[in-house]
Amino acid sequence: MTDPSSSAPVFNGPVFNEGLLNFLRESPTPYHAVAKMVEALTLAGFQPLREGDSWRLEPGGKYWVTRNDSSIIAFVYGSESPVEQGIRMVGAHTDSPCLKVKPQPELSRQGYSQLGVEVYGGALLAPWFDRDLSLAGRVSYRDQEGRVRSTLVDFKAPIAIIPSLAIHLDREANRQRSINAQKELPPLLLVDTPEADQPAFRERLKTQILSEHDGLAVDEVLDFEIALYDTQSPAMVGLSQDFIASARLDNLLSCYVGLQSLLQADGRHSALLVCNDHEEVGSASACGAKGPMLQQFLERLLPETETRLRALDASLMISADNAHGVHPNFADRHDEQHGPRLNRGPVIKVNANQRYATTSESSAVFRDLAARAGVSVQTFVSRSDMECGSTIGPITSAEVGVKTLDVGVPTFAMHSIRELAGRDDALALHHILNEFYRYPYPPGRS
């Protein structure tokens, strides 16, 4: 824990990054990420809220609530009035582009057992080939008493692979190649044995549940949401270990940084962390940023409309989602004045067409926070002749009506199966968010 009189983080760089690597390693899906966050919040004394119960939130309390097991809100109810001092909000997302297993996935082709898969989000597909893959996700089942329940599974072992076609059979592979997701992405599981039928995928899941959860009474697997993931562990890489290489840096890195910062909030000001699912596919779901989860939480926190609107007027949302670092081999893909570099600090993301929610006022607060924390910041603006991505920032700002800005750590290979970030940038963002949760002024008011 921290000294309440100091805003300095308790972690040094290596310790902080090791915690980040562990979180990434143990969070192959949004369900697992939320479960790990719940574990940390519970250890820190946060109390669970269930949406179907009556709530009684009190100043000094610390709470968490989940939806769909894949989105979470954690909240510190400050001793200062949120109407006067606002709520300091940080937003991130739990999902990442990946390959998801189809409902009836069993394929048998040319003597091999394979799985039918569907592309989730804007994945870079080529890096998925020739990787040691495993399976993880949520499984719903009927127990032996006839009740429908859900649990998490993680095979962990490398049990699947998508082999590339040899260069001899595709001479143009290094010049031009498109990937047919239907035909070319089903992974290999095993060689079919002609003397015995292979068990259906649901039966494999039942066996896995029983191996992971000793004593669980599973009668029948009813359905599942299972994704493939790369079993290569997150790592520090480079001659001087300047980089963090991992799957799902976009955006579990921000989830981890936001969580660690909230855990160090001093309890004076109301502080909130929301990590939504489904950002990579547009956020339009009950647990996505375009859904009502955050708005409904705020309505239950402050039921009286005028009180809630006054609190929102004093509040600020920092939407934390990774930014595009300027790639040394593709520097021309960036505006020459706005090419963020790894290990040079977090990035303020700006777009004139509101693909990012940053305004000059919200950006100014972030710059002030960075100066207080002794951290350098950078700016990203897309080339004027290239389309810009987006985040939960504009969506949350529009849905909730809170002043917002978009920031993130610079990253290479975004949406690849293995992304790259700088060693120092996650901790730098942590320093800034620590300042934010302790900021002495209502951050939403000029």
Tab-separated table of N, CA and C in Angstrom, residues 249-357:
chain	number	residue	atom	x	y	z
A	249	LEU	N	-1.815	-6.769	-25.397
A	249	LEU	CA	-1.413	-5.481	-24.814
A	249	LEU	C	-2.499	-4.443	-25.049
A	250	ASP	N	-3.106	-4.506	-26.227
A	250	ASP	CA	-4.291	-3.712	-26.543
A	250	ASP	C	-5.512	-4.552	-26.161
A	251	ASN	N	-6.152	-4.377	-24.965
A	251	ASN	CA	-5.900	-3.230	-24.132
A	251	ASN	C	-5.793	-3.646	-22.665
A	252	LEU	N	-5.309	-4.888	-22.441
A	252	LEU	CA	-5.167	-5.330	-21.060
A	252	LEU	C	-4.089	-4.554	-20.329
A	253	LEU	N	-3.137	-3.984	-21.067
A	253	LEU	CA	-2.140	-3.125	-20.428
A	253	LEU	C	-2.826	-1.975	-19.710
A	254	SER	N	-3.783	-1.325	-20.373
A	254	SER	CA	-4.486	-0.204	-19.745
A	254	SER	C	-5.369	-0.664	-18.593
A	255	CYS	N	-5.978	-1.844	-18.719
A	255	CYS	CA	-6.783	-2.386	-17.619
A	255	CYS	C	-5.915	-2.561	-16.379
A	256	TYR	N	-4.721	-3.115	-16.568
A	256	TYR	CA	-3.829	-3.349	-15.437
A	256	TYR	C	-3.369	-2.035	-14.822
A	257	VAL	N	-2.967	-1.096	-15.665
A	257	VAL	CA	-2.495	0.196	-15.147
A	257	VAL	C	-3.621	0.909	-14.396
A	258	GLY	N	-4.821	0.914	-14.977
A	258	GLY	CA	-5.948	1.550	-14.317
A	258	GLY	C	-6.271	0.896	-12.982
A	259	LEU	N	-6.209	-0.434	-12.945
A	259	LEU	CA	-6.506	-1.158	-11.712
A	259	LEU	C	-5.488	-0.828	-10.630
A	260	GLN	N	-4.202	-0.877	-10.964
A	260	GLN	CA	-3.183	-0.600	-9.962
A	260	GLN	C	-3.285	0.833	-9.446
A	261	SER	N	-3.661	1.740	-10.307
A	261	SER	CA	-3.821	3.131	-9.881
A	261	SER	C	-5.023	3.286	-8.957
A	262	LEU	N	-6.130	2.640	-9.288
A	262	LEU	CA	-7.321	2.727	-8.440
A	262	LEU	C	-7.044	2.125	-7.062
A	263	LEU	N	-6.290	1.041	-7.020
A	263	LEU	CA	-5.984	0.405	-5.737
A	263	LEU	C	-5.201	1.341	-4.823
A	264	GLN	N	-4.541	2.355	-5.396
A	264	GLN	CA	-3.770	3.292	-4.600
A	264	GLN	C	-4.502	4.613	-4.375
A	265	ALA	N	-5.747	4.712	-4.829
A	265	ALA	CA	-6.519	5.936	-4.592
A	265	ALA	C	-6.636	6.171	-3.085
A	266	ASP	N	-6.513	7.437	-2.671
A	266	ASP	CA	-6.437	7.741	-1.240
A	266	ASP	C	-7.797	7.816	-0.552
A	267	GLY	N	-8.891	7.719	-1.312
A	267	GLY	CA	-10.209	7.713	-0.704
A	267	GLY	C	-10.814	9.079	-0.475
A	268	ARG	N	-10.081	10.132	-0.811
A	268	ARG	CA	-10.640	11.476	-0.636
A	268	ARG	C	-11.640	11.789	-1.736
A	269	HIS	N	-11.243	11.554	-2.965
A	269	HIS	CA	-12.105	11.835	-4.111
A	269	HIS	C	-12.726	10.542	-4.618
A	270	SER	N	-13.915	10.619	-5.162
A	270	SER	CA	-14.539	9.454	-5.774
A	270	SER	C	-13.770	9.076	-7.029
A	271	ALA	N	-13.426	7.805	-7.140
A	271	ALA	CA	-12.581	7.313	-8.226
A	271	ALA	C	-13.214	6.069	-8.820
A	272	LEU	N	-13.207	5.976	-10.140
A	272	LEU	CA	-13.899	4.885	-10.831
A	272	LEU	C	-13.029	4.343	-11.949
A	273	LEU	N	-13.068	3.035	-12.120
A	273	LEU	CA	-12.450	2.353	-13.258
A	273	LEU	C	-13.514	1.518	-13.942
A	274	VAL	N	-13.685	1.714	-15.249
A	274	VAL	CA	-14.598	0.878	-16.024
A	274	VAL	C	-13.815	0.216	-17.148
A	275	CYS	N	-13.918	-1.097	-17.231
A	275	CYS	CA	-13.271	-1.865	-18.294
A	275	CYS	C	-14.359	-2.628	-19.033
A	276	ASN	N	-14.657	-2.178	-20.250
A	276	ASN	CA	-15.751	-2.731	-21.045
A	276	ASN	C	-15.274	-3.810	-22.000
A	277	ASP	N	-16.142	-4.756	-22.272
A	277	ASP	CA	-15.931	-5.734	-23.340
A	277	ASP	C	-16.451	-5.149	-24.659
A	278	HIS	N	-16.113	-5.802	-25.756
A	278	HIS	CA	-16.673	-5.584	-27.100
A	278	HIS	C	-16.263	-4.268	-27.752
A	279	GLU	N	-15.196	-3.637	-27.262
A	279	GLU	CA	-14.715	-2.418	-27.927
A	279	GLU	C	-14.243	-2.715	-29.340
A	280	GLU	N	-13.628	-3.875	-29.540
A	280	GLU	CA	-13.047	-4.197	-30.843
A	280	GLU	C	-14.097	-4.465	-31.916
A	281	VAL	N	-15.357	-4.584	-31.528
A	281	VAL	CA	-16.421	-4.819	-32.508
A	281	VAL	C	-17.509	-3.749	-32.419
A	282	GLY	N	-17.167	-2.582	-31.880
A	282	GLY	CA	-18.085	-1.451	-31.920
A	282	GLY	C	-18.751	-1.076	-30.619
A	283	SER	N	-18.576	-1.881	-29.567
A	283	SER	CA	-19.061	-1.555	-28.219
A	283	SER	C	-20.567	-1.620	-28.040
A	284	ALA	N	-21.304	-2.069	-29.061
A	284	ALA	CA	-22.771	-2.077	-28.983
A	284	ALA	C	-23.263	-3.376	-28.358
A	285	SER	N	-23.223	-3.431	-27.033
A	285	SER	CA	-23.737	-4.588	-26.300
A	285	SER	C	-24.111	-4.127	-24.908
A	286	ALA	N	-24.768	-4.999	-24.148
A	286	ALA	CA	-25.180	-4.636	-22.792
A	286	ALA	C	-23.991	-4.323	-21.905
A	287	CYS	N	-22.836	-4.945	-22.195
A	287	CYS	CA	-21.643	-4.712	-21.377
A	287	CYS	C	-20.596	-3.878	-22.098
A	288	GLY	N	-20.909	-3.403	-23.308
A	288	GLY	CA	-19.995	-2.542	-24.039
A	288	GLY	C	-20.177	-1.081	-23.670
A	289	ALA	N	-19.240	-0.247	-24.104
A	289	ALA	CA	-19.298	1.179	-23.761
A	289	ALA	C	-20.517	1.865	-24.366
A	290	LYS	N	-21.035	1.334	-25.469
A	290	LYS	CA	-22.238	1.907	-26.064
A	290	LYS	C	-23.504	1.424	-25.352
A	291	GLY	N	-23.366	0.464	-24.464
A	291	GLY	CA	-24.493	-0.016	-23.672
A	291	GLY	C	-24.673	0.819	-22.414
A	292	PRO	N	-25.613	0.431	-21.554
A	292	PRO	CA	-26.001	1.279	-20.428
A	292	PRO	C	-25.257	1.004	-19.129
A	293	MET	N	-24.238	0.175	-19.119
A	293	MET	CA	-23.659	-0.275	-17.854
A	293	MET	C	-23.170	0.884	-16.986
A	294	LEU	N	-22.341	1.759	-17.536
A	294	LEU	CA	-21.805	2.863	-16.742
A	294	LEU	C	-22.901	3.847	-16.362
A	295	GLN	N	-23.775	4.173	-17.312
A	295	GLN	CA	-24.863	5.108	-17.026
A	295	GLN	C	-25.746	4.572	-15.899
A	296	GLN	N	-26.059	3.300	-15.937
A	296	GLN	CA	-26.901	2.723	-14.893
A	296	GLN	C	-26.195	2.706	-13.544
A	297	PHE	N	-24.881	2.487	-13.547
A	297	PHE	CA	-24.138	2.558	-12.288
A	297	PHE	C	-24.222	3.963	-11.697
A	298	LEU	N	-24.033	4.976	-12.530
A	298	LEU	CA	-24.077	6.357	-12.037
A	298	LEU	C	-25.478	6.730	-11.543
A	299	GLU	N	-26.498	6.204	-12.198
A	299	GLU	CA	-27.869	6.479	-11.760
A	299	GLU	C	-28.150	5.859	-10.398
A	300	ARG	N	-27.577	4.711	-10.126
A	300	ARG	CA	-27.775	4.080	-8.827
A	300	ARG	C	-26.907	4.739	-7.753
A	301	LEU	N	-25.755	5.247	-8.160
A	301	LEU	CA	-24.901	5.977	-7.230
A	301	LEU	C	-25.541	7.304	-6.830
A	302	LEU	N	-26.056	8.033	-7.823
A	302	LEU	CA	-26.652	9.360	-7.609
A	302	LEU	C	-28.025	9.362	-8.280
A	303	PRO	N	-29.055	8.875	-7.613
A	303	PRO	CA	-30.364	8.695	-8.256
A	303	PRO	C	-31.037	9.998	-8.679
A	304	GLU	N	-30.777	11.075	-7.964
A	304	GLU	CA	-31.440	12.345	-8.279
A	304	GLU	C	-30.758	12.988	-9.490
A	305	THR	N	-31.543	13.292	-10.518
A	305	THR	CA	-30.981	13.700	-11.815
A	305	THR	C	-30.108	14.939	-11.702
A	306	GLU	N	-30.588	15.973	-11.039
A	306	GLU	CA	-29.807	17.208	-10.978
A	306	GLU	C	-28.494	16.991	-10.227
A	307	THR	N	-28.534	16.218	-9.164
A	307	THR	CA	-27.316	15.909	-8.420
A	307	THR	C	-26.313	15.181	-9.304
A	308	ARG	N	-26.799	14.208	-10.069
A	308	ARG	CA	-25.917	13.429	-10.951
A	308	ARG	C	-25.318	14.307	-12.037
A	309	LEU	N	-26.115	15.178	-12.621
A	309	LEU	CA	-25.611	16.053	-13.683
A	309	LEU	C	-24.588	17.036	-13.149
A	310	ARG	N	-24.799	17.516	-11.934
A	310	ARG	CA	-23.807	18.413	-11.324
A	310	ARG	C	-22.499	17.668	-11.075
A	311	ALA	N	-22.589	16.414	-10.636
A	311	ALA	CA	-21.382	15.620	-10.420
A	311	ALA	C	-20.649	15.368	-11.739
A	312	LEU	N	-21.401	15.068	-12.794
A	312	LEU	CA	-20.775	14.834	-14.098
A	312	LEU	C	-20.098	16.088	-14.619
A	313	ASP	N	-20.659	17.245	-14.328
A	313	ASP	CA	-20.047	18.500	-14.761
A	313	ASP	C	-18.664	18.692	-14.147
A	314	ALA	N	-18.464	18.151	-12.959
A	314	ALA	CA	-17.170	18.276	-12.287
A	314	ALA	C	-16.244	17.096	-12.563
A	315	SER	N	-16.707	16.120	-13.348
A	315	SER	CA	-15.968	14.875	-13.550
A	315	SER	C	-15.154	14.900	-14.843
A	316	LEU	N	-14.248	13.936	-14.948
A	316	LEU	CA	-13.450	13.749	-16.157
A	316	LEU	C	-13.218	12.258	-16.352
A	317	MET	N	-13.319	11.816	-17.597
A	317	MET	CA	-13.002	10.443	-17.981
A	317	MET	C	-11.695	10.438	-18.768
A	318	ILE	N	-10.746	9.611	-18.343
A	318	ILE	CA	-9.545	9.347	-19.135
A	318	ILE	C	-9.727	7.982	-19.790
A	319	SER	N	-9.918	7.969	-21.089
A	319	SER	CA	-10.024	6.736	-21.853
A	319	SER	C	-8.610	6.291	-22.231
A	320	ALA	N	-8.182	5.161	-21.659
A	320	ALA	CA	-6.813	4.675	-21.861
A	320	ALA	C	-6.830	3.488	-22.816
A	321	ASP	N	-6.289	3.689	-24.000
A	321	ASP	CA	-6.238	2.650	-25.024
A	321	ASP	C	-4.982	2.901	-25.850
A	322	ASN	N	-4.283	1.840	-26.201
A	322	ASN	CA	-2.959	1.975	-26.784
A	322	ASN	C	-2.944	2.857	-28.032
A	323	ALA	N	-1.810	3.526	-28.248
A	323	ALA	CA	-1.618	4.434	-29.379
A	323	ALA	C	-0.603	3.831	-30.352
A	324	HIS	N	-0.617	4.320	-31.584
A	324	HIS	CA	0.306	3.823	-32.602
A	324	HIS	C	1.659	4.513	-32.471
A	325	GLY	N	2.685	3.749	-32.082
A	325	GLY	CA	4.034	4.280	-32.108
A	325	GLY	C	4.545	4.363	-33.529
A	326	VAL	N	5.433	5.316	-33.792
A	326	VAL	CA	5.975	5.456	-35.147
A	326	VAL	C	6.961	4.310	-35.403
A	327	HIS	N	6.640	3.474	-36.361
A	327	HIS	CA	7.425	2.281	-36.692
A	327	HIS	C	8.634	2.715	-37.519
A	328	PRO	N	9.862	2.342	-37.124
A	328	PRO	CA	11.036	2.809	-37.864
A	328	PRO	C	11.079	2.340	-39.314
A	329	ASN	N	10.415	1.227	-39.633
A	329	ASN	CA	10.390	0.741	-41.013
A	329	ASN	C	9.255	1.337	-41.832
A	330	PHE	N	8.314	2.026	-41.159
A	330	PHE	CA	7.138	2.575	-41.842
A	330	PHE	C	6.816	3.975	-41.325
A	331	ALA	N	7.852	4.787	-41.170
A	331	ALA	CA	7.662	6.118	-40.591
A	331	ALA	C	6.739	6.985	-41.437
A	332	ASP	N	6.646	6.677	-42.749
A	332	ASP	CA	5.801	7.490	-43.625
A	332	ASP	C	4.314	7.266	-43.380
A	333	ARG	N	3.939	6.304	-42.541
A	333	ARG	CA	2.530	6.089	-42.209
A	333	ARG	C	2.045	7.052	-41.119
A	334	HIS	N	2.926	7.889	-40.631
A	334	HIS	CA	2.589	8.835	-39.570
A	334	HIS	C	2.697	10.274	-40.080
A	335	ASP	N	1.928	11.144	-39.468
A	335	ASP	CA	2.137	12.573	-39.647
A	335	ASP	C	3.522	12.913	-39.104
A	336	GLU	N	4.316	13.655	-39.875
A	336	GLU	CA	5.713	13.879	-39.507
A	336	GLU	C	5.872	14.648	-38.197
A	337	GLN	N	4.810	15.341	-37.752
A	337	GLN	CA	4.890	16.098	-36.503
A	337	GLN	C	4.316	15.318	-35.315
A	338	HIS	N	3.777	14.149	-35.572
A	338	HIS	CA	3.069	13.424	-34.520
A	338	HIS	C	3.391	11.933	-34.586
A	339	GLY	N	4.639	11.592	-34.376
A	339	GLY	CA	5.067	10.200	-34.392
A	339	GLY	C	5.545	9.763	-33.017
A	340	PRO	N	4.657	9.259	-32.156
A	340	PRO	CA	5.065	8.871	-30.802
A	340	PRO	C	6.097	7.747	-30.817
A	341	ARG	N	7.036	7.818	-29.893
A	341	ARG	CA	8.090	6.815	-29.790
A	341	ARG	C	7.940	6.029	-28.498
A	342	LEU	N	8.303	4.753	-28.566
A	342	LEU	CA	8.245	3.910	-27.383
A	342	LEU	C	9.233	4.392	-26.339
A	343	ASN	N	8.823	4.294	-25.080
A	343	ASN	CA	9.618	4.703	-23.922
A	343	ASN	C	9.848	6.216	-23.848
A	344	ARG	N	8.995	6.978	-24.499
A	344	ARG	CA	9.055	8.441	-24.396
A	344	ARG	C	7.817	9.000	-23.691
A	345	GLY	N	6.989	8.147	-23.121
A	345	GLY	CA	5.852	8.616	-22.359
A	345	GLY	C	4.522	8.342	-23.021
A	346	PRO	N	3.435	8.425	-22.234
A	346	PRO	CA	2.085	8.214	-22.769
A	346	PRO	C	1.730	9.244	-23.838
A	347	VAL	N	0.707	8.902	-24.617
A	347	VAL	CA	0.335	9.684	-25.797
A	347	VAL	C	-1.072	10.247	-25.622
A	348	ILE	N	-1.240	11.531	-25.893
A	348	ILE	CA	-2.559	12.147	-25.999
A	348	ILE	C	-3.016	11.993	-27.437
A	349	LYS	N	-4.194	11.416	-27.643
A	349	LYS	CA	-4.699	11.130	-28.984
A	349	LYS	C	-5.755	12.167	-29.373
A	350	VAL	N	-5.556	12.758	-30.531
A	350	VAL	CA	-6.397	13.874	-30.991
A	350	VAL	C	-6.928	13.574	-32.380
A	351	ASN	N	-8.204	13.882	-32.608
A	351	ASN	CA	-8.789	13.762	-33.937
A	351	ASN	C	-9.873	14.810	-34.098
A	352	ALA	N	-9.777	15.608	-35.166
A	352	ALA	CA	-10.719	16.705	-35.379
A	352	ALA	C	-12.143	16.221	-35.608
A	353	ASN	N	-12.294	14.964	-36.064
A	353	ASN	CA	-13.618	14.426	-36.372
A	353	ASN	C	-14.195	13.576	-35.242
A	354	GLN	N	-13.654	13.748	-34.042
A	354	GLN	CA	-14.179	13.115	-32.828
A	354	GLN	C	-14.075	11.596	-32.827
A	355	ARG	N	-13.098	11.061	-33.557
A	355	ARG	CA	-12.784	9.646	-33.385
A	355	ARG	C	-12.108	9.421	-32.040
A	356	TYR	N	-11.460	10.459	-31.529
A	356	TYR	CA	-11.008	10.513	-30.148
A	356	TYR	C	-11.746	11.658	-29.472
A	357	ALA	N	-11.953	11.543	-28.158
A	357	ALA	CA	-12.796	12.500	-27.433
A	357	ALA	C	-12.012	13.658	-26.838
